[in-house]
Amino acid sequence: AQSVTQLGSHVSVSEGALVLLRCNYSSSVPPYLFWYVQYPNQGLQLLLKYTSAATLVKGINGFEAEFKKSETSFHLTKPSAHMSDAAEYFCAVRGNTGFQKLVFGTGTRLLVSP
Amino acid sequence: KAGVTQTPRYLIKTRGQQVTLSCSPISGHRSVSWYQQTPGQGLQFLFEYFSETQRNKGNFPGRFSGRQFSNSRSEMNVSTLELGDSALYLCASSLGPGQVGDTQYFGPGTRLTVL
């Protein structure tokens, strides 16, 4: 079974500041991990994914995440926040074989102030 | 390539009615999954179809059903609608098992409101 915990339902940063969104996972098998972003009244857009290759994963819009097995973490970071980054971010996990559903965290709403 | 498309984008129904939502996957994708998103329960998995067969199912009552056609397009149906079925229904497509990462790409969703 897999599960994901996102710490902080809301994170506020100033424009230009570091963005750090936390995600811890639990999985009984080697996991695949994903970050998605959702803008108001839209679906989910894939930011990046970890599929057991490089532990540091780079995604779109300047985001990256590092898979740390010892800490069971997959935190999302961006060096410098932009106003357009304001959205809800979801971390998700799934098993790496067969038909496996995506299990999502509860989401973190990122607020960016000027 | 065109993304995942979902129709309709918005629906308003009354309790007791039934509704059918449609999803067209990305060209070449053979797997379609459905998710329900609500403020209270978050994103929850409904079911996954591959090669016209349901391969995985979430913990939803039998009022929720789906199917997949030979061209990989999928529909989901909700019968005897309840107020609690009001939600954003998201469809996601992927290549299918055996593909590294088997990444799911989401459509814009159908917003269902039950009055």
XYZ file of N, CA and C in Angstrom, chain A residues 32 34 36 38 41-46 49 51-52 88 90 94 97-106, chain B residues 9-10 31 35 37 43 45 48 50 55-56 88 90 97 99-109 111:
156
model
N 7.020 5.057 -7.657
C 7.149 6.164 -8.573
C 6.500 7.360 -7.872
N 5.377 11.638 -8.055
C 5.003 12.694 -8.976
C 4.625 13.957 -8.206
N 2.204 17.282 -9.165
C 1.283 17.922 -10.103
C 0.901 19.294 -9.559
N -2.184 22.367 -9.863
C -3.546 22.637 -10.315
C -3.850 24.118 -10.157
N -9.925 26.051 -11.438
C -10.841 25.584 -12.485
C -10.125 24.858 -13.624
N -9.036 24.212 -13.293
C -8.318 23.438 -14.299
C -8.009 22.040 -13.774
N -7.517 21.194 -14.656
C -7.091 19.860 -14.258
C -5.705 19.909 -13.660
N -5.093 18.740 -13.544
C -3.757 18.627 -12.969
C -2.714 18.628 -14.081
N -1.654 19.393 -13.866
C -0.556 19.448 -14.824
C 0.678 18.822 -14.185
N 1.322 17.917 -14.897
C 2.511 17.259 -14.372
C 3.677 18.242 -14.311
N 8.537 13.979 -12.298
C 8.315 12.625 -11.818
C 9.637 11.950 -11.498
N 11.250 8.133 -11.330
C 10.964 6.757 -11.739
C 12.185 5.875 -11.549
N 12.933 6.105 -10.481
C 14.077 5.293 -10.050
C 15.335 5.514 -10.869
N -2.324 25.227 -6.441
C -2.299 24.113 -5.504
C -1.407 23.015 -6.064
N 0.116 19.067 -5.710
C -0.186 17.731 -5.194
C 0.998 16.800 -5.426
N 2.768 5.991 -6.657
C 2.160 4.770 -7.149
C 3.212 3.681 -7.172
N 4.715 -1.468 -10.718
C 4.385 -2.602 -11.573
C 2.881 -2.685 -11.787
N 2.502 -3.172 -12.932
C 1.100 -3.467 -13.193
C 0.205 -2.259 -13.161
N -1.042 -2.524 -12.838
C -2.054 -1.473 -12.787
C -2.101 -0.907 -11.372
N -1.547 0.262 -11.229
C -1.440 0.880 -9.919
C -2.066 2.270 -9.967
N -2.944 2.544 -9.033
C -3.569 3.858 -8.999
C -2.595 4.886 -8.434
N -2.814 6.130 -8.789
C -2.103 7.231 -8.157
C -2.766 7.522 -6.812
N -1.947 7.619 -5.776
C -2.440 8.004 -4.456
C -1.917 9.407 -4.178
N -2.837 10.338 -3.959
C -2.479 11.744 -3.819
C -2.401 12.175 -2.369
N -1.571 13.167 -2.132
C -1.612 13.873 -0.871
C -2.774 14.850 -0.865
N -2.924 15.541 0.264
C -4.065 16.444 0.427
C -3.853 17.796 -0.244
N -17.773 20.146 -19.846
C -16.950 20.746 -18.811
C -17.759 21.034 -17.552
N -19.009 21.334 -17.715
C -19.885 21.647 -16.579
C -21.235 20.952 -16.766
N -4.547 3.516 -21.623
C -5.085 3.412 -20.273
C -5.788 4.710 -19.891
N -10.812 9.999 -11.592
C -10.654 10.436 -10.211
C -11.765 11.431 -9.864
N -12.597 14.626 -7.337
C -11.961 15.613 -6.467
C -13.022 16.438 -5.760
N -8.496 14.102 -3.735
C -8.477 13.343 -4.988
C -8.573 11.860 -4.673
N -9.373 7.907 -6.289
C -9.367 7.064 -7.483
C -10.698 6.337 -7.629
N -9.763 2.322 -13.345
C -8.849 2.403 -14.467
C -9.263 1.370 -15.509
N -8.141 -0.408 -19.312
C -7.081 -0.671 -20.283
C -7.586 -1.761 -21.205
N -9.378 -2.573 -14.897
C -8.202 -3.233 -14.330
C -8.011 -2.928 -12.853
N -8.624 -1.854 -12.383
C -8.427 -1.443 -11.005
C -9.651 -0.627 -10.605
N -15.479 17.638 -8.900
C -14.762 17.721 -10.165
C -14.305 16.307 -10.511
N -12.094 14.031 -12.800
C -10.903 14.137 -13.637
C -10.598 12.816 -14.317
N 0.578 -0.133 -18.571
C 1.609 -0.797 -17.775
C 2.756 -1.277 -18.648
N 5.306 0.578 -19.256
C 6.031 1.776 -19.671
C 6.670 2.387 -18.427
N 7.936 2.730 -18.508
C 8.630 3.276 -17.340
C 7.910 4.537 -16.860
N 7.511 4.495 -15.599
C 6.823 5.637 -15.008
C 5.352 5.654 -15.310
N 4.958 5.172 -16.487
C 3.553 5.117 -16.881
C 2.811 6.355 -16.400
N 3.268 7.495 -16.853
C 2.788 8.771 -16.338
C 1.367 9.054 -16.776
N 0.554 9.518 -15.830
C -0.818 9.880 -16.118
C -0.912 11.370 -16.410
N -1.576 11.695 -17.508
C -1.802 13.072 -17.920
C -3.296 13.357 -17.804
N -3.591 14.489 -17.173
C -4.973 14.772 -16.813
C -5.659 15.726 -17.783
N -6.959 15.536 -17.891
C -7.796 16.465 -18.620
C -8.234 17.606 -17.722
N -9.029 18.543 -18.266
C -9.454 19.712 -17.492
C -10.553 19.409 -16.483
N -11.170 18.248 -16.602
C -12.202 17.870 -15.651
C -13.604 18.251 -16.072
N -17.004 19.503 -14.115
C -17.557 19.963 -12.837
C -19.020 19.575 -12.778
